[in-house]
Coordinates of C-alpha atoms and ligand atoms in Angstrom, one line a residue:
X461 CA -31.7 -104.7 109.7
X462 CA -32.8 -103.0 112.8
X463 CA -33.9 -104.9 116.0
X464 CA -37.3 -103.7 117.1
X465 CA -37.6 -106.1 120.0
X466 CA -35.9 -109.2 121.3
X467 CA -35.5 -111.4 118.1
X468 CA -37.7 -109.1 116.0
X469 CA -35.9 -107.3 113.1
X470 CA -37.2 -105.0 110.4
X471 CA -35.2 -105.0 107.1
X472 CA -34.0 -101.7 105.7
X473 CA -35.7 -100.3 102.6
X474 CA -36.3 -97.3 100.6
X475 CA -38.4 -95.2 101.2
X476 CA -38.1 -96.4 104.7
X477 CA -41.3 -98.4 106.1
X478 CA -43.0 -98.3 102.7
X479 CA -43.0 -102.1 102.1
X480 CA -42.0 -103.9 105.3
X481 CA -40.2 -107.3 105.7
X482 CA -39.4 -108.7 109.0
X483 CA -37.2 -111.3 110.6
X484 CA -38.8 -113.2 113.6
X485 CA -36.1 -115.3 115.1
X486 CA -34.9 -117.4 112.1
X487 CA -38.1 -116.9 110.1
X488 CA -38.6 -114.3 107.3
X489 CA -41.9 -112.7 107.4
X490 CA -43.2 -111.5 104.0
X491 CA -41.0 -110.8 101.0
X492 CA -42.2 -107.4 99.5
X493 CA -42.4 -107.0 95.9
X494 CA -40.6 -109.0 93.2
X495 CA -37.9 -106.2 93.1
X496 CA -37.2 -106.7 96.9
X497 CA -35.4 -110.0 96.2
X498 CA -32.0 -108.3 96.2
X499 CA -32.4 -106.4 99.5
X500 CA -33.8 -109.4 101.3
X501 CA -31.0 -111.7 100.1
X502 CA -28.3 -109.1 101.0
X503 CA -29.6 -108.3 104.5
X504 CA -30.2 -111.8 105.7
X505 CA -26.9 -113.1 104.1
X506 CA -25.1 -113.3 107.6
X507 CA -27.7 -115.1 109.3
X508 CA -29.3 -118.6 109.1
X509 CA -33.0 -118.4 108.0
X510 CA -34.9 -121.6 108.3
X511 CA -38.3 -120.6 107.0
X512 CA -40.4 -118.0 105.3
X513 CA -44.0 -117.1 106.4
X514 CA -46.5 -114.7 105.0
X515 CA -49.0 -112.5 106.6
X516 CA -51.1 -112.6 103.3
X517 CA -50.9 -113.5 99.7
X518 CA -50.7 -110.0 98.0
X519 CA -48.1 -109.1 95.4
X520 CA -46.5 -106.6 97.7
X521 CA -46.1 -109.3 100.4
X522 CA -45.1 -112.4 98.6
X523 CA -43.5 -110.7 95.5
X524 CA -40.0 -112.1 96.0
X525 CA -41.0 -115.2 98.1
X526 CA -40.4 -117.7 95.3
X527 CA -36.9 -116.3 94.5
X528 CA -36.0 -116.0 98.1
X529 CA -37.1 -119.7 98.9
X530 CA -35.3 -121.1 95.9
X531 CA -32.1 -119.3 96.7
X532 CA -32.1 -120.0 100.5
X533 CA -33.6 -123.4 100.1
X534 CA -36.3 -122.6 102.8
X535 CA -40.0 -123.6 102.9
X536 CA -42.8 -121.3 102.5
X537 CA -45.7 -121.0 105.0
X538 CA -49.0 -119.0 104.8
X539 CA -52.6 -118.9 106.1
X540 CA -54.5 -121.9 104.9
X541 CA -57.0 -120.0 102.9
X542 CA -54.2 -118.2 101.0
X543 CA -52.4 -121.3 99.9
X544 CA -54.0 -121.7 96.6
X545 CA -53.3 -118.1 95.6
X546 CA -49.6 -118.5 96.5
X547 CA -49.3 -121.7 94.7
X548 CA -50.7 -120.2 91.6
X549 CA -48.8 -116.9 91.8
X550 CA -52.1 -115.0 92.2
X551 CA -54.1 -113.1 94.8
X552 CA -57.8 -113.3 95.8
X553 CA -59.8 -110.4 94.7
X554 CA -63.5 -109.5 95.3
X555 CA -65.9 -112.3 95.2
X556 CA -63.1 -114.8 95.7
X557 CA -61.8 -114.4 92.1
X558 CA -58.1 -115.1 91.6
X559 CA -56.3 -112.0 90.2
X560 CA -52.9 -111.6 88.8
X561 CA -50.2 -110.9 91.5
X562 CA -47.8 -108.8 89.5
X563 CA -44.3 -109.9 89.8
X564 CA -45.0 -112.7 92.3
X565 CA -43.9 -116.2 91.3
X566 CA -46.0 -119.2 92.2
X567 CA -44.4 -121.4 94.8
X568 CA -45.5 -124.5 96.7
X569 CA -46.6 -124.0 100.4
X570 CA -45.0 -126.5 102.7
X571 CA -47.3 -125.6 105.7
X572 CA -50.7 -124.1 105.9
X573 CA -50.9 -122.0 109.0
X574 CA -53.8 -121.9 111.4
X575 CA -55.1 -120.1 114.5
X576 CA -52.8 -121.1 117.4
X577 CA -49.9 -122.4 115.4
X578 CA -46.4 -121.3 116.5
X579 CA -44.0 -119.5 114.3
X580 CA -40.6 -118.5 115.9
X581 CA -42.2 -118.1 119.3
X582 CA -45.0 -116.1 118.0
X583 CA -48.7 -117.4 117.9
X584 CA -50.5 -117.3 114.6
X585 CA -53.9 -115.5 114.7
X586 CA -56.3 -116.0 112.0
X587 CA -57.1 -112.3 110.9
X588 CA -59.1 -112.7 107.5
X589 CA -60.6 -109.9 105.5
X590 CA -58.0 -108.2 103.6
X591 CA -57.2 -111.7 102.2
X592 CA -59.1 -114.9 103.1
X593 CA -56.0 -116.4 104.6
X594 CA -54.5 -113.4 106.2
X595 CA -52.7 -114.2 109.5
X596 CA -51.1 -112.1 112.1
X597 CA -48.2 -113.0 114.5
X598 CA -48.6 -112.4 118.3
X599 CA -46.1 -112.7 121.2
X600 CA -47.9 -112.3 124.5
X601 CA -44.8 -112.1 126.6
X602 CA -43.8 -108.7 125.4
X603 CA -46.9 -107.9 123.5
X604 CA -45.4 -107.7 120.0
X605 CA -47.7 -107.9 117.1
X606 CA -46.9 -108.3 113.4
X607 CA -50.3 -107.4 111.8
X608 CA -49.7 -107.4 108.1
X609 CA -52.3 -105.2 106.4
X610 CA -55.2 -105.5 108.9
X611 CA -54.4 -101.9 109.4
X612 CA -52.0 -99.7 107.5
X613 CA -49.5 -97.8 109.5
X614 CA -49.2 -95.4 106.4
X615 CA -50.9 -95.4 103.1
X616 CA -48.7 -97.4 100.9
X617 CA -49.7 -95.6 97.8
X618 CA -49.2 -92.0 99.1
X619 CA -46.4 -93.0 101.5
X620 CA -47.9 -90.6 104.1
X621 CA -51.0 -90.2 106.2
X622 CA -51.8 -91.8 109.4
X623 CA -53.0 -95.2 110.7
X624 CA -56.0 -96.4 108.7
X625 CA -57.7 -99.5 107.4
X626 CA -56.6 -100.6 103.9
X627 CA -58.7 -99.3 101.0
X628 CA -61.8 -101.4 101.1
X629 CA -61.7 -102.3 97.4
X630 CA -58.5 -104.1 98.2
X631 CA -60.0 -106.4 100.7
X632 CA -62.3 -109.2 99.5
X633 CA -64.1 -108.9 102.8
X634 CA -63.7 -105.5 104.4
X635 CA -66.2 -106.1 107.2
X636 CA -64.3 -109.2 108.2
X637 CA -61.0 -107.2 108.2
X638 CA -62.7 -104.7 110.6
X639 CA -63.6 -107.6 113.0
X640 CA -59.9 -108.8 112.7
X641 CA -58.6 -105.1 113.5
X642 CA -61.0 -105.1 116.6
X643 CA -59.6 -108.4 117.7
X644 CA -56.0 -107.2 117.4
X645 CA -56.7 -103.8 119.0
X646 CA -58.2 -105.6 122.1
X647 CA -54.8 -107.3 122.6
X648 CA -53.3 -103.8 123.4
X649 CA -50.1 -104.7 121.6
X650 CA -47.0 -102.7 122.9
X651 CA -45.3 -102.7 119.5
X652 CA -47.2 -103.1 116.3
X653 CA -45.1 -104.0 113.0
X654 CA -47.2 -103.1 110.0
X655 CA -47.0 -104.3 106.4
X656 CA -46.6 -100.6 105.6
X657 CA -45.7 -97.8 108.0
X658 CA -43.3 -97.2 110.9
X659 CA -43.5 -99.6 113.9
X660 CA -46.0 -98.3 116.5
X661 CA -45.3 -98.3 120.2
X662 CA -48.6 -96.7 121.3
X663 CA -51.4 -99.2 122.1
X664 CA -53.9 -96.3 122.6
X665 CA -53.2 -94.8 119.2
X666 CA -53.8 -98.2 117.6
X667 CA -57.0 -98.9 119.4
X668 CA -58.3 -95.3 118.8
X669 CA -57.7 -95.8 115.0
X670 CA -59.5 -99.1 115.2
X671 CA -62.5 -97.6 117.2
X672 CA -63.1 -95.1 114.4
X673 CA -63.8 -98.0 111.9
X674 CA -67.4 -98.4 110.9
X675 CA -69.4 -101.3 112.4
X676 CA -67.8 -101.5 115.8
Ligands
ZN2073 ZN1 -49.7 -104.6 101.6

């Protein structure tokens, strides 16, 4: 793991920055794909992890959550509107339909997160759109943001390309996601930790990409 900011670590993976998993304090944020179980358990083996929180219930973010929570004996938390999907091992598609979440096991959610909640010294922000219960984690004191897939730092399918919004067909409500992106850009985060892509320490670049989104 590499430390990105005080108490903020990014797990190593291959290819680097493709599917990101973070540790904030003693809380694991996201759990990648089902196949990421091994790298998570290996990399957190020398520390005490007390909880596991999601940015959103997509199969590339909670794929290994069930296995990791069972193995470590820790509770799972996610945004309130994503609880049902996680507990059924599914994800919310267009029109609110529950779709299969390949490789992701169903797991009970111990705590439904809402705007203003605190997780490992970070404030929970409701940032819906890419999933109904998508949340971001924000620490005002040093302006660190974990934004999940509100914006992609890099296209996770092509493993290249610049900062962009996720493919709109992957978001049940792309317009809400753009509103969430504008809200996050207005925070002028000094460090953005994406679900996909390298950490970004350039608030102007982040806000410029968000400003190019339609409907602003
Ligand atoms: Zn993703």
